[in-house]
């Protein structure tokens, strides 16, 4: 997918926000899910705009999946003037609901001393603050949401709650709920024809607002981007 984006002429910034693995225990233990990690992502965007003249600050988009979907949503809610368009794939949308359908081992990651430090029951407002669904009224950026009924990580009910909240707030956005698409949680990020067709929809949505130099419009374009030198 990085090759597909670069082929089209996009500059791709993939932020290693606090909590990322591979940078030692200190960075990992600084995790701030739905909190300061959003600031880290925003800082990487602002750094690129400030330091590189070839970055067009009027054509900046943001996209992410799962945890990255949450960061995408929180970014456009908190910084609506930065982004022209956004895509959120299978986004973590409601931490309160998520604590309900996951087990104690997962919940313990959030209530650990190096993280939130309390359970959702002990501090429900903090979990709501870190959940996009509770900020749905702040949406101003054109947004596309995808989810999959066979997702075994972010249950479709979590994303449906977000869709309901945005609809209630009368927000202008697009979404699609895929029925048992192959690949489960990674259904649109794998190398099969169905996933590529879904990515074409994503690129079309993003490209309408960002107008890249060489937009991918067909599966042949996508294959060329992914496998042929350019």
XYZ file of N, CA and C in Angstrom:
690
model
N 0.822 -1.212 0.000
C 0.000 0.000 0.000
C 0.854 1.260 0.000
N 2.017 1.217 0.663
C 2.920 2.368 0.625
C 3.373 2.613 -0.812
N 3.700 1.531 -1.524
C 4.102 1.664 -2.930
C 2.940 2.227 -3.759
N 1.734 1.781 -3.487
C 0.571 2.266 -4.229
C 0.373 3.766 -4.022
N 0.594 4.222 -2.818
C 0.444 5.646 -2.523
C 1.559 6.470 -3.149
N 2.795 5.983 -3.022
C 3.929 6.704 -3.586
C 3.816 6.775 -5.106
N 3.369 5.693 -5.727
C 3.172 5.661 -7.180
C 2.271 6.805 -7.630
N 1.255 7.084 -6.829
C 0.298 8.132 -7.197
C 0.857 9.541 -6.992
N 1.984 9.624 -6.294
C 2.607 10.919 -6.060
C 2.457 11.437 -4.652
N 1.944 10.614 -3.763
C 1.769 11.033 -2.374
C 3.099 10.985 -1.607
N 3.260 11.915 -0.693
C 4.320 11.867 0.302
C 3.722 11.178 1.519
N 4.305 10.070 1.932
C 3.734 9.273 3.018
C 4.524 9.495 4.300
N 3.844 9.932 5.342
C 4.440 10.096 6.660
C 3.804 9.061 7.583
N 4.611 8.154 8.099
C 4.117 7.109 9.001
C 4.748 7.331 10.370
N 4.012 7.974 11.241
C 4.553 8.415 12.528
C 4.782 7.248 13.489
N 5.944 7.253 14.149
C 6.209 6.305 15.235
C 5.882 7.016 16.550
N 4.607 7.048 16.869
C 4.144 7.739 18.077
C 4.510 6.958 19.338
N 4.424 7.640 20.457
C 4.764 6.991 21.725
C 3.933 5.722 21.915
N 4.580 4.688 22.443
C 3.946 3.384 22.576
C 4.338 2.430 21.475
N 5.004 2.932 20.420
C 5.447 2.071 19.328
C 6.508 1.091 19.825
N 6.514 -0.089 19.239
C 7.517 -1.090 19.591
C 8.777 -0.891 18.763
N 9.884 -1.457 19.250
C 11.138 -1.387 18.512
C 12.028 -0.225 18.910
N 11.594 0.562 19.881
C 12.363 1.732 20.297
C 12.715 1.678 21.782
N 12.615 0.505 22.364
C 12.986 0.346 23.758
C 11.808 0.443 24.705
N 12.057 0.023 25.934
C 11.003 -0.048 26.954
C 10.438 1.324 27.293
N 11.314 2.346 27.282
C 10.853 3.683 27.639
C 9.795 4.208 26.694
N 10.053 4.065 25.392
C 9.076 4.513 24.392
C 7.794 3.706 24.488
N 7.931 2.392 24.652
C 6.750 1.527 24.730
C 5.878 1.888 25.936
N 6.522 2.125 27.074
C 5.770 2.422 28.297
C 5.192 3.828 28.323
N 5.559 4.652 27.356
C 4.970 5.990 27.244
C 3.656 5.990 26.477
N 3.124 4.813 26.191
C 1.886 4.703 25.428
C 0.793 5.587 26.023
N 0.054 6.253 25.149
C -1.060 7.091 25.585
C -2.167 6.974 24.543
N -2.805 5.827 24.530
C -3.798 5.415 23.539
C -4.943 6.422 23.469
N -5.105 7.036 22.303
C -6.180 8.012 22.138
C -5.884 9.338 22.803
N -4.638 9.545 23.239
C -4.260 10.772 23.924
C -3.095 11.452 23.235
N -1.933 11.456 23.907
C -0.772 12.175 23.395
C -0.216 11.580 22.103
N -0.547 10.328 21.803
C -0.098 9.759 20.529
C -0.698 10.522 19.350
N -1.875 11.083 19.533
C -2.496 11.901 18.487
C -1.677 13.173 18.276
N -1.167 13.732 19.372
C -0.287 14.900 19.272
C 1.007 14.547 18.537
N 1.521 13.341 18.795
C 2.736 12.894 18.107
C 2.517 12.824 16.597
N 1.393 12.261 16.211
C 1.063 12.147 14.792
C 0.921 13.532 14.161
N 0.245 14.421 14.870
C 0.066 15.776 14.368
C 1.413 16.500 14.242
N 2.304 16.271 15.203
C 3.624 16.900 15.164
C 4.412 16.465 13.932
N 4.265 15.182 13.560
C 4.987 14.689 12.378
C 4.470 15.361 11.114
N 3.159 15.595 11.074
C 2.554 16.283 9.927
C 3.055 17.724 9.859
N 3.014 18.416 10.973
C 3.425 19.815 11.006
C 4.916 19.963 10.699
N 5.721 18.991 11.129
C 7.159 19.019 10.843
C 7.405 18.978 9.341
N 6.697 18.090 8.652
C 6.868 17.966 7.203
C 6.456 19.248 6.484
N 5.345 19.832 6.896
C 4.862 21.064 6.266
C 5.853 22.202 6.471
N 6.406 22.282 7.665
C 7.307 23.383 7.999
C 8.675 23.253 7.335
N 9.157 22.024 7.155
C 10.538 21.818 6.743
C 10.748 21.470 5.271
N 9.668 21.135 4.554
C 9.835 20.704 3.165
C 8.911 21.492 2.240
N 9.508 22.266 1.356
C 8.739 23.127 0.464
C 7.883 22.341 -0.524
N 8.274 21.080 -0.802
C 7.501 20.300 -1.771
C 6.223 19.701 -1.170
N 5.993 19.931 0.110
C 4.747 19.495 0.745
C 3.712 20.608 0.605
N 2.586 20.277 0.008
C 1.504 21.237 -0.189
C 0.555 21.161 1.007
N 0.619 22.162 1.883
C -0.196 22.131 3.103
C -1.692 22.225 2.809
N -2.028 22.589 1.589
C -3.436 22.644 1.213
C -3.973 21.327 0.692
N -3.107 20.316 0.585
C -3.527 18.997 0.092
C -2.967 17.907 1.007
N -3.371 17.947 2.259
C -2.933 16.950 3.237
C -4.124 16.076 3.629
N -3.946 14.772 3.510
C -4.970 13.826 3.937
C -4.416 12.926 5.021
N -5.274 12.173 5.654
C -4.844 11.247 6.696
C -5.668 9.965 6.574
N -4.997 8.833 6.787
C -5.690 7.558 6.710
C -5.070 6.592 7.712
N -5.878 5.684 8.224
C -5.371 4.709 9.177
C -6.364 3.595 9.394
N -5.838 2.484 9.881
C -6.652 1.296 10.131
C -6.552 0.904 11.605
N -7.664 0.400 12.144
C -7.684 -0.132 13.507
C -7.280 0.951 14.510
N -6.206 0.733 15.261
C -5.677 1.760 16.168
C -5.360 3.025 15.381
N -4.807 2.852 14.168
C -4.548 3.998 13.303
C -5.822 4.686 12.848
N -6.910 3.925 12.780
C -8.204 4.517 12.463
C -8.663 5.444 13.569
N -8.424 5.033 14.819
C -8.730 5.895 15.964
C -7.915 7.176 15.895
N -6.621 7.059 15.618
C -5.763 8.238 15.526
C -6.220 9.146 14.390
N -6.614 8.557 13.276
C -7.146 9.344 12.158
C -8.351 10.157 12.595
N -9.292 9.508 13.261
C -10.514 10.184 13.678
C -10.234 11.290 14.696
N -9.415 10.976 15.698
C -9.104 11.972 16.716
C -8.336 13.146 16.101
N -7.515 12.870 15.085
C -6.744 13.925 14.423
C -7.648 14.904 13.694
N -8.617 14.393 12.955
C -9.487 15.308 12.214
C -10.475 16.013 13.137
N -10.818 15.385 14.250
C -11.694 16.053 15.215
C -10.957 17.206 15.895
N -9.677 16.975 16.242
C -8.903 17.980 16.985
C -8.224 19.005 16.078
N -7.976 18.637 14.810
C -7.253 19.525 13.895
C -7.972 19.588 12.543
N -9.193 20.067 12.521
C -9.984 20.020 11.278
C -9.424 20.867 10.151
N -8.621 21.874 10.477
C -8.091 22.749 9.434
C -6.848 22.175 8.749
N -6.293 21.109 9.307
C -5.072 20.525 8.744
C -5.367 19.604 7.574
N -6.475 18.850 7.672
C -6.707 17.752 6.736
C -7.868 18.026 5.792
N -7.617 17.766 4.512
C -8.644 17.966 3.492
C -9.596 16.779 3.388
N -9.128 15.589 3.816
C -9.907 14.366 3.664
C -9.335 13.293 4.578
N -10.159 12.313 4.936
C -9.694 11.260 5.841
C -10.375 9.935 5.529
N -9.624 8.861 5.744
C -10.182 7.510 5.666
C -9.870 6.775 6.962
N -10.884 6.158 7.559
C -10.716 5.363 8.771
C -11.204 3.948 8.497
N -10.272 2.995 8.475
C -10.611 1.600 8.235
C -10.704 0.841 9.541
N -11.753 0.083 9.698
C -12.023 -0.701 10.919
C -11.524 0.030 12.174
N -11.947 1.283 12.395
C -11.366 2.084 13.473
C -11.844 1.679 14.862
N -10.911 1.609 15.791
C -11.297 1.533 17.200
C -12.083 2.802 17.480
N -13.312 2.666 17.942
C -14.213 3.812 18.018
C -14.753 4.096 19.411
N -14.826 3.075 20.246
C -15.435 3.249 21.560
C -14.734 2.349 22.570
N -13.826 2.922 23.366
C -13.067 2.119 24.330
C -13.950 1.554 25.430
N -15.017 2.248 25.777
C -15.921 1.726 26.805
C -16.565 0.434 26.310
N -17.096 0.452 25.102
C -17.674 -0.748 24.509
C -16.619 -1.833 24.340
N -15.423 -1.431 23.934
C -14.336 -2.374 23.696
C -13.954 -3.123 24.969
N -13.936 -2.433 26.082
C -13.642 -3.096 27.357
C -14.707 -4.141 27.694
N -15.902 -3.950 27.162
C -16.985 -4.883 27.442
C -16.870 -6.194 26.706
N -16.365 -6.168 25.470
C -16.339 -7.425 24.709
C -14.966 -8.082 24.674
N -13.955 -7.444 25.289
C -12.642 -8.077 25.414
C -12.477 -8.696 26.803
N -11.406 -9.506 26.972
C -11.195 -10.206 28.246
C -10.325 -9.377 29.191
N -10.125 -9.902 30.393
C -9.385 -9.177 31.414
C -7.926 -8.930 31.025
N -7.324 -9.861 30.300
C -5.935 -9.685 29.895
C -5.785 -8.432 29.033
N -6.756 -8.205 28.149
C -6.739 -7.004 27.309
C -7.041 -5.764 28.135
N -8.034 -5.831 29.013
C -8.399 -4.676 29.843
C -7.232 -4.242 30.718
N -6.449 -5.215 31.176
C -5.329 -4.909 32.069
C -4.274 -4.033 31.398
N -4.179 -4.090 30.059
C -3.233 -3.236 29.348
C -3.566 -1.761 29.538
N -4.841 -1.447 29.637
C -5.288 -0.058 29.768
C -5.260 0.434 31.213
N -5.550 -0.446 32.142
C -5.580 -0.040 33.551
C -4.210 -0.139 34.212
N -3.186 -0.556 33.452
C -1.826 -0.659 33.986
C -1.314 0.725 34.412
N -0.399 0.774 35.400
C 0.114 2.058 35.905
C 0.762 2.931 34.836
N 1.372 2.307 33.802
C 2.024 3.099 32.756
C 1.052 3.589 31.689
N -0.228 3.270 31.866
C -1.203 3.684 30.856
C -2.284 4.515 31.531
N -3.560 4.195 31.332
C -4.620 4.998 31.931
C -4.601 4.877 33.451
N -4.276 3.684 33.944
C -4.120 3.501 35.379
C -5.384 3.130 36.119
N -6.509 3.176 35.429
C -7.783 2.802 36.038
C -8.627 2.056 35.013
N -9.559 1.268 35.492
C -10.476 0.557 34.603
C -11.531 1.524 34.085
N -12.270 1.091 33.090
C -13.357 1.914 32.564
C -14.406 2.168 33.637
N -14.630 1.191 34.481
C -15.602 1.349 35.557
C -15.152 2.402 36.567
N -13.838 2.482 36.780
C -13.301 3.430 37.755
C -13.203 4.850 37.212
N -13.036 4.988 35.881
C -12.902 6.322 35.287
C -13.482 6.320 33.882
N -14.783 6.226 33.806
C -15.442 6.092 32.504
C -15.264 7.344 31.649
N -15.171 8.505 32.267
C -15.020 9.740 31.512
C -13.699 9.776 30.751
N -12.638 9.221 31.348
C -11.346 9.198 30.680
C -11.381 8.285 29.456
N -12.075 7.156 29.572
C -12.200 6.243 28.435
C -13.061 6.882 27.331
N -14.060 7.622 27.712
C -14.873 8.333 26.723
C -14.062 9.413 26.015
N -13.201 10.100 26.755
C -12.377 11.159 26.178
C -11.462 10.628 25.091
N -11.060 9.380 25.223
C -10.142 8.764 24.276
C -10.872 7.980 23.176
N -12.173 8.107 23.092
C -12.984 7.345 22.142
C -13.597 8.267 21.097
N -13.318 8.063 19.822
C -13.842 8.934 18.777
C -15.361 9.102 18.798
N -16.073 8.057 19.162
C -17.530 8.113 19.101
C -18.092 9.249 19.947
N -17.378 9.598 21.021
C -17.873 10.640 21.918
C -17.477 12.035 21.461
N -16.780 12.135 20.329
C -16.441 13.438 19.750
C -17.010 13.588 18.349
N -17.977 12.760 18.005
C -18.519 12.736 16.643
C -19.050 14.096 16.202
N -19.531 14.883 17.132
C -20.086 16.186 16.797
C -19.065 17.172 16.285
N -17.768 16.858 16.407
C -16.705 17.771 15.985
C -16.300 17.578 14.521
N -16.868 16.589 13.837
C -16.440 16.286 12.471
C -16.714 17.440 11.510
N -15.679 17.850 10.766
C -15.802 18.840 9.701
C -15.140 18.360 8.409
N -14.257 17.372 8.510
C -13.453 16.891 7.391
C -14.197 15.815 6.601
N -14.156 15.831 5.282
C -14.733 14.724 4.501
C -14.153 13.392 4.965
N -15.009 12.438 5.252
C -14.593 11.194 5.910
C -15.253 9.980 5.269
N -14.426 8.940 5.046
C -14.915 7.634 4.612
C -14.543 6.609 5.672
N -15.517 5.770 6.040
C -15.312 4.722 7.045
C -15.625 3.374 6.418
N -14.761 2.389 6.635
C -15.006 1.007 6.227
C -14.929 0.092 7.443
N -15.795 -0.920 7.456
C -15.732 -1.950 8.481
C -16.181 -3.274 7.882
N -15.967 -4.359 8.621
C -16.218 -5.701 8.096
C -16.908 -6.536 9.169
N -17.988 -7.206 8.795
C -18.752 -7.982 9.780
C -17.972 -9.175 10.340
N -16.925 -9.613 9.638
C -16.135 -10.751 10.122
C -14.833 -10.309 10.788
N -14.743 -9.030 11.157
C -13.560 -8.517 11.842
C -13.452 -9.171 13.219
N -12.314 -9.824 13.491
C -12.132 -10.506 14.765
C -11.314 -9.681 15.760
N -11.091 -8.411 15.447
C -10.356 -7.524 16.351
C -11.243 -6.359 16.775
N -11.602 -5.503 15.817
C -12.542 -4.414 16.098
C -13.928 -4.886 15.665
N -14.715 -5.291 16.631
C -16.047 -5.816 16.322
C -16.861 -4.767 15.562
N -17.600 -5.224 14.568
C -18.370 -4.315 13.720
C -19.321 -3.456 14.544
N -19.778 -3.937 15.690
C -20.730 -3.174 16.506
C -20.101 -1.874 17.001
N -18.785 -1.892 17.199
C -18.079 -0.690 17.657
C -18.110 0.395 16.586
N -17.892 0.011 15.331
C -17.904 0.973 14.235
C -19.337 1.405 13.926
N -20.276 0.483 14.062
C -21.683 0.838 13.877
C -22.106 1.913 14.870
N -21.584 1.845 16.088
C -21.885 2.872 17.089
C -21.377 4.235 16.628
N -20.180 4.257 16.047
C -19.629 5.501 15.506
C -20.500 6.024 14.373
N -20.897 5.147 13.463
C -21.747 5.549 12.338
C -23.058 6.139 12.845
N -23.638 5.519 13.863
C -24.882 6.023 14.447
C -24.687 7.400 15.064
N -23.557 7.581 15.751
C -23.283 8.874 16.391
C -23.109 9.982 15.364
N -22.367 9.698 14.282
C -22.169 10.698 13.230
C -23.487 11.027 12.529
N -24.307 10.006 12.329
C -25.621 10.213 11.709
C -26.504 11.060 12.601
N -26.496 10.769 13.899
C -27.282 11.543 14.870
C -26.868 13.010 14.862
N -25.551 13.247 14.706
C -25.036 14.617 14.685
C -25.221 15.292 13.329
N -25.870 14.557 12.390
C -26.148 15.068 11.044
C -24.867 15.477 10.309
N -23.844 14.650 10.453
C -22.572 14.910 9.796
C -22.563 14.339 8.382
N -21.826 14.999 7.515
C -21.690 14.565 6.126
C -20.478 13.641 6.033
N -20.722 12.362 5.863
C -19.643 11.380 5.762
C -20.142 10.195 4.955
N -19.206 9.324 4.568
C -19.559 8.120 3.831
C -19.057 6.893 4.591
N -19.740 5.788 4.402
C -19.293 4.550 5.052
C -19.763 3.348 4.249
N -19.095 2.235 4.500
C -19.515 0.966 3.909
C -19.218 -0.153 4.892
N -20.211 -1.001 5.124
C -20.058 -2.167 5.992
C -19.988 -3.402 5.089
N -18.829 -4.039 5.048
C -18.639 -5.191 4.184
C -19.082 -6.466 4.903
N -19.757 -7.325 4.177
C -20.325 -8.546 4.739
C -19.340 -9.702 4.596
N -18.761 -10.124 5.710
C -17.863 -11.293 5.754
C -16.791 -11.246 4.659
N -16.177 -10.093 4.466
C -15.115 -9.974 3.468
C -13.915 -10.818 3.893
N -13.291 -11.532 2.962
C -12.120 -12.353 3.298
C -11.012 -11.498 3.917
N -10.370 -12.064 4.930
C -9.275 -11.352 5.565
C -9.593 -10.794 6.930
N -10.882 -10.806 7.314
C -11.254 -10.353 8.649
C -10.829 -8.918 8.911
N -10.021 -8.725 9.940
C -9.591 -7.389 10.358
C -8.743 -6.698 9.286
N -8.032 -7.480 8.478
C -7.133 -6.929 7.449
C -7.729 -7.040 6.053
N -9.048 -7.052 5.938
C -9.723 -7.424 4.697
C -9.357 -6.568 3.489
N -9.009 -5.287 3.694
C -8.686 -4.438 2.546
C -7.190 -4.159 2.423
N -6.372 -4.857 3.204
C -4.926 -4.609 3.201
C -4.135 -5.825 2.723
N -4.823 -6.840 2.235
C -4.134 -8.039 1.777
C -4.073 -8.055 0.251
N -3.273 -8.970 -0.284
C -3.004 -8.970 -1.721
C -3.899 -9.960 -2.451
N -5.194 -9.688 -2.426
C -6.160 -10.460 -3.210
C -7.033 -9.473 -3.987
N -7.707 -9.968 -5.018
C -8.456 -9.087 -5.899
C -9.522 -8.296 -5.150
N -10.235 -8.955 -4.233
C -11.304 -8.280 -3.501
C -10.761 -7.106 -2.698
N -9.632 -7.313 -2.045
C -9.022 -6.247 -1.248
C -8.567 -5.093 -2.132
N -8.010 -5.423 -3.292
C -7.557 -4.372 -4.203
C -8.737 -3.539 -4.704
N -9.854 -4.205 -4.992
C -11.038 -3.484 -5.450
C -11.537 -2.512 -4.383
N -11.439 -2.937 -3.120
C -11.852 -2.052 -2.025
C -10.890 -0.869 -1.904
N -9.590 -1.129 -2.087
C -8.621 -0.040 -2.017
C -8.849 0.974 -3.136
N -9.324 0.512 -4.283
C -9.663 1.450 -5.355
C -10.719 2.447 -4.877
N -11.674 1.977 -4.101
C -12.697 2.870 -3.552
C -12.085 3.894 -2.607
N -11.141 3.435 -1.798
C -10.475 4.339 -0.858
C -9.695 5.406 -1.606
N -8.908 4.976 -2.584
C -8.099 5.924 -3.344
C -8.973 6.923 -4.108
N -10.070 6.450 -4.660
C -10.970 7.346 -5.382
C -11.481 8.439 -4.452
N -11.870 8.051 -3.249
C -12.386 9.018 -2.280
C -11.313 10.036 -1.899
N -10.122 9.553 -1.593
C -9.030 10.446 -1.199
C -8.592 11.329 -2.364
N -8.502 10.742 -3.552
C -7.971 11.455 -4.716
C -8.867 12.608 -5.164
N -10.169 12.480 -4.928
C -11.083 13.550 -5.322
C -10.769 14.854 -4.598
N -10.240 14.749 -3.383
C -9.911 15.935 -2.587
C -8.447 16.340 -2.705
N -7.562 15.368 -2.986
C -6.128 15.642 -2.943
C -5.482 15.754 -4.312
N -6.147 15.247 -5.346
C -5.694 15.407 -6.737
C -4.219 15.028 -6.920
N -3.872 13.759 -6.711
C -2.476 13.349 -6.876
C -2.055 13.375 -8.341
N -0.744 13.329 -8.559
C -0.177 13.441 -9.899
C -0.590 12.287 -10.813
N -0.642 11.066 -10.260
C -0.889 9.888 -11.080
C -1.866 8.962 -10.353
N -3.146 9.303 -10.311
C -4.105 8.528 -9.521
C -4.302 7.103 -10.036
N -4.390 6.166 -9.124
C -4.722 4.785 -9.474
C -6.221 4.703 -9.714
N -6.598 4.218 -10.896
C -8.011 4.144 -11.255
C -8.480 2.728 -11.566
N -7.525 1.823 -11.856
C -7.884 0.461 -12.243
C -7.017 -0.540 -11.502
N -7.405 -1.815 -11.562
C -6.600 -2.869 -10.954
C -5.250 -2.997 -11.664
N -5.229 -2.731 -12.951
C -3.954 -2.773 -13.682
C -3.012 -1.682 -13.178
N -3.558 -0.511 -12.921
C -2.749 0.569 -12.342
C -2.168 0.122 -10.998
N -2.987 -0.543 -10.214
C -2.571 -0.967 -8.886
C -1.471 -2.016 -8.958
N -1.612 -2.964 -9.850
C -0.571 -3.976 -10.028
C 0.748 -3.355 -10.476
N 0.647 -2.381 -11.371
C 1.855 -1.691 -11.836
C 2.515 -0.959 -10.680
N 1.723 -0.318 -9.845
C 2.255 0.428 -8.715
C 2.945 -0.483 -7.716
N 2.369 -1.649 -7.499
C 2.874 -2.537 -6.451
C 4.053 -3.382 -6.903
N 4.097 -3.742 -8.177
C 5.065 -4.738 -8.616
C 6.059 -4.285 -9.679
N 5.722 -3.224 -10.429
C 6.620 -2.776 -11.492
C 7.471 -1.606 -11.019
N 8.715 -1.518 -11.457
C 9.527 -0.351 -11.105
C 8.985 0.911 -11.742
N 9.080 2.014 -11.029
C 8.588 3.287 -11.578
C 9.487 4.433 -11.127
